Coordinates of C-alpha atoms in Angstrom, one line a residue:
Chain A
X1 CA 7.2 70.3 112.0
X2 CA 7.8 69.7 115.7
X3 CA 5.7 71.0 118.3
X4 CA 7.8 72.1 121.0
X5 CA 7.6 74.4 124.0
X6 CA 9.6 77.6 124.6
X7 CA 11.8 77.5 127.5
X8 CA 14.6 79.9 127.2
X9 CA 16.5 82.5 125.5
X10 CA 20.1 82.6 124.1
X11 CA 22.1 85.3 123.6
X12 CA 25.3 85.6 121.3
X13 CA 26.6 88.8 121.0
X14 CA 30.1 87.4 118.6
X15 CA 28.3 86.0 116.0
X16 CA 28.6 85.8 112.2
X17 CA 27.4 88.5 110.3
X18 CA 23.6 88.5 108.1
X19 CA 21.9 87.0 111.4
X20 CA 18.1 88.8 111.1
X21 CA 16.2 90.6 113.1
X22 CA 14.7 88.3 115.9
X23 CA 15.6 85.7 118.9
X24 CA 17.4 82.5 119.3
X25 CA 15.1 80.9 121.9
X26 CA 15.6 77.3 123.4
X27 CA 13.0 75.1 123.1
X28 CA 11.6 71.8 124.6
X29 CA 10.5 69.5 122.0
X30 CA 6.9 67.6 123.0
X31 CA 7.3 63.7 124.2
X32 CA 11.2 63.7 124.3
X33 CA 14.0 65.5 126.4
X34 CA 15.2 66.7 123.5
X35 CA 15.9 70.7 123.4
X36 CA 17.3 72.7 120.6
X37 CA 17.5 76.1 119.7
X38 CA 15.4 78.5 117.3
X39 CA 14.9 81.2 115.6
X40 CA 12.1 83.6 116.6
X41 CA 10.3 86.5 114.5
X42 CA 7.0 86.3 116.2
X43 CA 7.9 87.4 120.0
X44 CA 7.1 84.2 121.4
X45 CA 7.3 84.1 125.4
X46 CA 8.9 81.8 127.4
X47 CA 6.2 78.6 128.5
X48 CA 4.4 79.2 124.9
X49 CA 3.6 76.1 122.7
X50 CA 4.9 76.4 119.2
X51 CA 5.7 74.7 115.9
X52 CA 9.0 74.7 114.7
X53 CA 10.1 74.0 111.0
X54 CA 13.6 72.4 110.8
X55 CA 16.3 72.7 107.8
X56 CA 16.9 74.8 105.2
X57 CA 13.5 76.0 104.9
X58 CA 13.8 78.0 108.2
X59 CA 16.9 79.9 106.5
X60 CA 14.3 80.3 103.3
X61 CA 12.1 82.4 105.0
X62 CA 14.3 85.0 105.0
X63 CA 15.2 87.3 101.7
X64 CA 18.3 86.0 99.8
X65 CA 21.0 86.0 100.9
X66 CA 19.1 83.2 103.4
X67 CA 21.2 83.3 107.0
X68 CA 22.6 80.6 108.7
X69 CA 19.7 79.4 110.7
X70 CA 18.0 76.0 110.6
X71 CA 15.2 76.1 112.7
X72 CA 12.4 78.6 113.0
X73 CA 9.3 79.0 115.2
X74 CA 6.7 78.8 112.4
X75 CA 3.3 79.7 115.1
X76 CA 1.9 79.8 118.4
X77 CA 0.1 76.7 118.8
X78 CA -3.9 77.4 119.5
X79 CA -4.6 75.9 123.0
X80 CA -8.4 74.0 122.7
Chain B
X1 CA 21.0 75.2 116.3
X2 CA 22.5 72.8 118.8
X3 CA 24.6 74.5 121.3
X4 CA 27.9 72.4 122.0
X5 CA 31.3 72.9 123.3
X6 CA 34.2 73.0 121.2
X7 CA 36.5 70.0 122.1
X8 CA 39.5 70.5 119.8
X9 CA 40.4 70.9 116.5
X10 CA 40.4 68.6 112.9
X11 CA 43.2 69.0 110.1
X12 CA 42.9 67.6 106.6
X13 CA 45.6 68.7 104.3
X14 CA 44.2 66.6 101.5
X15 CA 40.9 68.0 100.9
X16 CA 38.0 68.7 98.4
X17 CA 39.0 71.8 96.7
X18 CA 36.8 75.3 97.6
X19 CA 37.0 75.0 101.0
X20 CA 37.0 78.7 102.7
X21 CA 39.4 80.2 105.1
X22 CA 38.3 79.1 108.5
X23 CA 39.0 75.6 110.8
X24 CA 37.6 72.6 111.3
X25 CA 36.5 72.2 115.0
X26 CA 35.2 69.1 117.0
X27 CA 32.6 69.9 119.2
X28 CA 30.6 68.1 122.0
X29 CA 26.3 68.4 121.7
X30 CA 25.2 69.7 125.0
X31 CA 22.9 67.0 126.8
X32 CA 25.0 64.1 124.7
X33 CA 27.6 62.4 124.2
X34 CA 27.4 63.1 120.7
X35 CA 30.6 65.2 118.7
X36 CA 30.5 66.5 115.4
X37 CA 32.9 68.0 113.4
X38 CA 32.0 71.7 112.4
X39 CA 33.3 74.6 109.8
X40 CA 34.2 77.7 111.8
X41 CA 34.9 81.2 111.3
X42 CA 34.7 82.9 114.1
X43 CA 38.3 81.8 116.0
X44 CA 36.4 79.8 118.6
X45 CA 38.5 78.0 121.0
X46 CA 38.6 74.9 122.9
X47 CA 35.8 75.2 125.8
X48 CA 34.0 78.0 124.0
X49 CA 30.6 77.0 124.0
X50 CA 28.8 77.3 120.8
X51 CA 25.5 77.8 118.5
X52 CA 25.6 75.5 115.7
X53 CA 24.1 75.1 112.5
X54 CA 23.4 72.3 110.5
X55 CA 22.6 71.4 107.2
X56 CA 22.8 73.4 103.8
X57 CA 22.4 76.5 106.0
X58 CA 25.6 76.1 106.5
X59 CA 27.2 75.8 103.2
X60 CA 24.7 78.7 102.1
X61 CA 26.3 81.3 104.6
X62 CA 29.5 81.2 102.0
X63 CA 29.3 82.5 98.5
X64 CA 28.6 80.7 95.1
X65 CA 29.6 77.9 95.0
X66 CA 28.7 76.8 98.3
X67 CA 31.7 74.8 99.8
X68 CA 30.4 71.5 100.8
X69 CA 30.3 71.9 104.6
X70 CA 27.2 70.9 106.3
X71 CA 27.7 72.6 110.0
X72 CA 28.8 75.7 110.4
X73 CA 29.2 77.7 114.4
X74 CA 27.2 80.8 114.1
X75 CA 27.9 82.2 117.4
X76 CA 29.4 82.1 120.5
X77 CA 27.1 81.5 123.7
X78 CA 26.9 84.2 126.1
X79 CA 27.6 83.2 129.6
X80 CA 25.5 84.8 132.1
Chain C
X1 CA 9.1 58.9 102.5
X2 CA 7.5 57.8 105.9
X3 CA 4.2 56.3 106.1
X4 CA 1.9 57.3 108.8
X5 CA -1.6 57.8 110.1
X6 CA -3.0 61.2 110.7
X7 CA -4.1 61.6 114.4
X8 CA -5.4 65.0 114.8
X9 CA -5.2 68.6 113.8
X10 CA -3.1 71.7 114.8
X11 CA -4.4 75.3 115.0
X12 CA -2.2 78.3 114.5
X13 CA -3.5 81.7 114.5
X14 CA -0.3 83.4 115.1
X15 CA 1.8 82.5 112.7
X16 CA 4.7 84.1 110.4
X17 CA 3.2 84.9 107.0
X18 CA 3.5 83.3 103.6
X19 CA 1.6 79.9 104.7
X20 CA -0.2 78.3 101.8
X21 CA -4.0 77.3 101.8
X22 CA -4.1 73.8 103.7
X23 CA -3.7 72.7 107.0
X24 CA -1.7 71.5 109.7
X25 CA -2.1 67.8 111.0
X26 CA -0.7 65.4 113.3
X27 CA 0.6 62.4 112.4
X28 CA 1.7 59.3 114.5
X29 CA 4.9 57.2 112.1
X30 CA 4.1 54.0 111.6
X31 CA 6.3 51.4 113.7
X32 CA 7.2 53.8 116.0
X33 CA 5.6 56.1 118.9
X34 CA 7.4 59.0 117.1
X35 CA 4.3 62.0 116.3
X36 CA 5.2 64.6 113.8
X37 CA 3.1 67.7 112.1
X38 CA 2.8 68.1 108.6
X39 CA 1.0 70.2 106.5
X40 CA -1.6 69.1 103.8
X41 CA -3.0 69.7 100.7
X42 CA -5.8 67.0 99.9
X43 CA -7.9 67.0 102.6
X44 CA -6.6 64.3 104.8
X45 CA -8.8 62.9 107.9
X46 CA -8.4 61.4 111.4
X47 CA -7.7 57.5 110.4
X48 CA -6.0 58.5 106.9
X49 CA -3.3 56.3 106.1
X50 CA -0.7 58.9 104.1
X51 CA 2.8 59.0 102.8
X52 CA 4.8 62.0 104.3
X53 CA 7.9 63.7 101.9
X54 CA 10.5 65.6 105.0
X55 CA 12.6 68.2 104.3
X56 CA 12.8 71.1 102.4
X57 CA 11.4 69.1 99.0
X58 CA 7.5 69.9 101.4
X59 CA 8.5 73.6 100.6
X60 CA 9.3 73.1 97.2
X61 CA 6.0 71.7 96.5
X62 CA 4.3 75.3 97.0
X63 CA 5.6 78.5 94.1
X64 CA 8.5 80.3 95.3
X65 CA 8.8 82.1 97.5
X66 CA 8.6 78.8 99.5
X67 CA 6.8 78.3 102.8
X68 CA 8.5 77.5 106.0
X69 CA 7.6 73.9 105.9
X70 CA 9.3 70.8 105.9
X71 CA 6.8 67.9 106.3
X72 CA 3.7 67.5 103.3
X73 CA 1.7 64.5 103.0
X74 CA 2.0 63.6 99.3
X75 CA -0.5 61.0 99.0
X76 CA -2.9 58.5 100.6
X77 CA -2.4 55.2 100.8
X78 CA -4.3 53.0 98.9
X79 CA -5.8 49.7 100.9
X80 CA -5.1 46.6 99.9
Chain D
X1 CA 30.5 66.5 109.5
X2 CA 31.2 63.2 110.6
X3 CA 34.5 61.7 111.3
X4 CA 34.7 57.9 109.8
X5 CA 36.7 55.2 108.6
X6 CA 36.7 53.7 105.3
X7 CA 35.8 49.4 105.3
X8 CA 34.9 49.1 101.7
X9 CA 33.7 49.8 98.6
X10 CA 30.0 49.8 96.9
X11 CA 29.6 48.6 93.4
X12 CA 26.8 49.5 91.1
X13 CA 26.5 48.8 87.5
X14 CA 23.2 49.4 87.3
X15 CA 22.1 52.9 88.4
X16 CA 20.5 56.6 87.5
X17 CA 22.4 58.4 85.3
X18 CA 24.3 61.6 85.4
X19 CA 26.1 60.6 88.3
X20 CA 29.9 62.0 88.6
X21 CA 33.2 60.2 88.6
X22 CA 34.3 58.8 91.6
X23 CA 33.6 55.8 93.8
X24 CA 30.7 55.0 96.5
X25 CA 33.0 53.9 99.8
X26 CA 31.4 52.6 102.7
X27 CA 32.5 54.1 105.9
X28 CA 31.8 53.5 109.9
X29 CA 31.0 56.5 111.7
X30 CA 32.9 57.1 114.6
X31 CA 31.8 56.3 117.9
X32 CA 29.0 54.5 116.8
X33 CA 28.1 51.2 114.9
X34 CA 26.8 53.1 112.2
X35 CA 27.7 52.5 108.3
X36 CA 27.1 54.5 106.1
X37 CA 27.6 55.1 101.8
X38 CA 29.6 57.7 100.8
X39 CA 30.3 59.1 97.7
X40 CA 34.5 59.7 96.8
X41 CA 36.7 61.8 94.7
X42 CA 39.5 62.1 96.8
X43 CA 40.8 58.2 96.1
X44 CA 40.8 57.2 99.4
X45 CA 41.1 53.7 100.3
X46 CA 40.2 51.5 103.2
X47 CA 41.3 51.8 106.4
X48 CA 42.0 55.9 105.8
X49 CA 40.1 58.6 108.1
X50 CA 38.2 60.7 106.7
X51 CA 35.8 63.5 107.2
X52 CA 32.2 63.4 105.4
X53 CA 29.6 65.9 104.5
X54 CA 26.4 64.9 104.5
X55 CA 23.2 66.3 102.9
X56 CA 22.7 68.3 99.8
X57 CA 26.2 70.1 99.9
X58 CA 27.1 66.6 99.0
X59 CA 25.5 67.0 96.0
X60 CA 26.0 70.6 95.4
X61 CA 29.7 70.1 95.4
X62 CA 29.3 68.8 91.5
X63 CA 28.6 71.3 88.7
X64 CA 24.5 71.8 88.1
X65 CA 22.5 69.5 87.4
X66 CA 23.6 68.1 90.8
X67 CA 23.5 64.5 91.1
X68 CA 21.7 62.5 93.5
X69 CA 24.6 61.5 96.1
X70 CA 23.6 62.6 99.6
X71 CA 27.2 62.0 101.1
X72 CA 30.4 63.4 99.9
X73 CA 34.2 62.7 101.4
X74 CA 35.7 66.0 101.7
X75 CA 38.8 65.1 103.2
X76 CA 41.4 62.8 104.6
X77 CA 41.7 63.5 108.8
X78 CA 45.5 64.2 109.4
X79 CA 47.4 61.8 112.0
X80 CA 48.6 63.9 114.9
Chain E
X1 CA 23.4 57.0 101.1
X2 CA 21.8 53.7 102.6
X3 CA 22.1 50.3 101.7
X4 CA 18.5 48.5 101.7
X5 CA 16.5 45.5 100.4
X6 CA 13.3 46.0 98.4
X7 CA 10.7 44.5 100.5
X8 CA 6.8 45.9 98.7
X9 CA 5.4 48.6 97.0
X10 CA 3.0 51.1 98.2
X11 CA 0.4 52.8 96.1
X12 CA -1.5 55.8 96.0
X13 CA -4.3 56.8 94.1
X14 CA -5.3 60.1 95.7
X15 CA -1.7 62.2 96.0
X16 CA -0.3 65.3 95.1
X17 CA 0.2 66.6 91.3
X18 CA 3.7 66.6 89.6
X19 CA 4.8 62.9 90.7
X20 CA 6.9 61.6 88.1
X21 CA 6.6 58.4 86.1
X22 CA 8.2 55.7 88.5
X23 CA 7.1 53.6 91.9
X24 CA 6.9 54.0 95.6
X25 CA 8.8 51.2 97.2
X26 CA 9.5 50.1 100.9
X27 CA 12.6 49.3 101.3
X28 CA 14.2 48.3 105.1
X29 CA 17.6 49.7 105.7
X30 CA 20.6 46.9 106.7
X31 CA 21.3 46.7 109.5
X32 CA 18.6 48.3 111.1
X33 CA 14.5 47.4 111.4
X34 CA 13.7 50.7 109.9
X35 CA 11.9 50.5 106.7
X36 CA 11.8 53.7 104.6
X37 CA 9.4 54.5 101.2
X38 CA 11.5 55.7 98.2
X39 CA 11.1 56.6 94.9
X40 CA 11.9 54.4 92.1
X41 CA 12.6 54.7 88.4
X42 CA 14.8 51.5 88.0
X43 CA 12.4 48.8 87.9
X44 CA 13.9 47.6 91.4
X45 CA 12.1 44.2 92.4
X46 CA 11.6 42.9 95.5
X47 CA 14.6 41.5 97.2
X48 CA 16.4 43.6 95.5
X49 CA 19.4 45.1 97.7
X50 CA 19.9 49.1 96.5
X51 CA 21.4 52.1 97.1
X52 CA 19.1 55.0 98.2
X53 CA 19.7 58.4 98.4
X54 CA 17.7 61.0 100.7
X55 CA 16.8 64.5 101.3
X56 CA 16.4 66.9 98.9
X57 CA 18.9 65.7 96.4
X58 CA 16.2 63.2 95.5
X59 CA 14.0 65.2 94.5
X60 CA 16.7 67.4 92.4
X61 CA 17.4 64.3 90.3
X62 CA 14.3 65.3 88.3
X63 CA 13.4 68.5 86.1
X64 CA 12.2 71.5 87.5
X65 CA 9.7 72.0 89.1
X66 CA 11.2 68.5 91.3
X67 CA 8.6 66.7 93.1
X68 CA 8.2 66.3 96.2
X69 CA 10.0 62.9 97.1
X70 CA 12.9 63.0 99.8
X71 CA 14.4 59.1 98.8
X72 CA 15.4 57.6 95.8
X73 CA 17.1 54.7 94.7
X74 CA 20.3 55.6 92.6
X75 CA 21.2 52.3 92.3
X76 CA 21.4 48.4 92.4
X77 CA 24.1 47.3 95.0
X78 CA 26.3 44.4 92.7
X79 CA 26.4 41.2 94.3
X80 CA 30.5 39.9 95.1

């Protein structure tokens, strides 16, 4: 998992079909420039610190048939 | 997902059978000089920018048996 | 595999559901800067030297349906 | 996918079994210095331009049990 | 796949359950300082130059339920 902080939102409105319920956010990953977007379930805000699972395992988390995603905010990260 | 632009087009007349309908597209990684070559069905177009996924995701959106593609654009960006 | 040494923990609290029983560490990848979380099953502490399976073989590990994870530390490394 | 260009072949007498007919190639990935072992059942031969999958569709593309190649050719690139 | 040389084992005494029989290697990939642990059930020797596979399709190679390894060696690169 990658820990990575949210900074944005992206919106697709022609899109293929099966696509769940939930947001494609942009995130930040931690320690490199590196952004990439994700899929969101859990409402997560823009500035929040999360982890992010990558790969087929994101799709998995959804019922069968899985949807076309490959990267899913997994949780909020606790601050200390 | 990546988001990238779509650069132009790829044709391969001697293929792999089970390939779906749909094109093969070259695309540009946002924030990279990277390009990739990626299964769409959507119609995108040349400077359509683009929500990619990567991976057996990608082969998984398609029925049984999944065509051995491994990115797949699952939606067109927004513009604001 | 990658080898690496676990650096710290990561709390969650929010978080989607279907997580198995273990936790969430840090680890830094040997021979290079590059930190990564993974989850854990044995108990692993601060200093352990472990052996980390990527990808979604980490979700396989656990009975279907399969957690969203893709990084499990699947062993310790013995000392010489 | 990755666009590439065949430079040789790979030759392996002794190996796992169940794996399918066809050759290993070795291919440089476009754009970069990268090689890279790819599985072939197209015939192609050095020098041609292909387009490779990469990942477990790679493997998926053979009936069940799917043998462990992790990069397929899945076709020949078309000269404009 | 990836060309590399055998260059040690690695060992581990406290891991996971459902590793089958075989050995953790470290190999370093050619043409690159990386070095990578795989999973071996060839009998591959140091200095031996193989072919490893990686990602899931390693750990598919074995029966159900497959283990959690992400690399494999498939093969033993012939010498010209």
């Amino acid at each position: 998992m990658l820990k990575a902080t949210v900074v944005g939102s992206v919106w697709s409105t022609k899109r293929v079909e099966g696509l769940p319920n939930g947001a494609f956010l942009e995130v930040e990953v931690d320690g490199s420039g590196t952004s990439l977007v994700v899929f969101d379930v859990l409402g997560s805000g823009v500035g929040e610190h999360v982890l992010v699972a990558t790969g087929s395992v994101a799709a998995a988390y959804f019922p069968d048939p899985h949807p076309p995603v490959d990267a899913l905010i997994i949780g909020s990260i606790d601050e200390k």
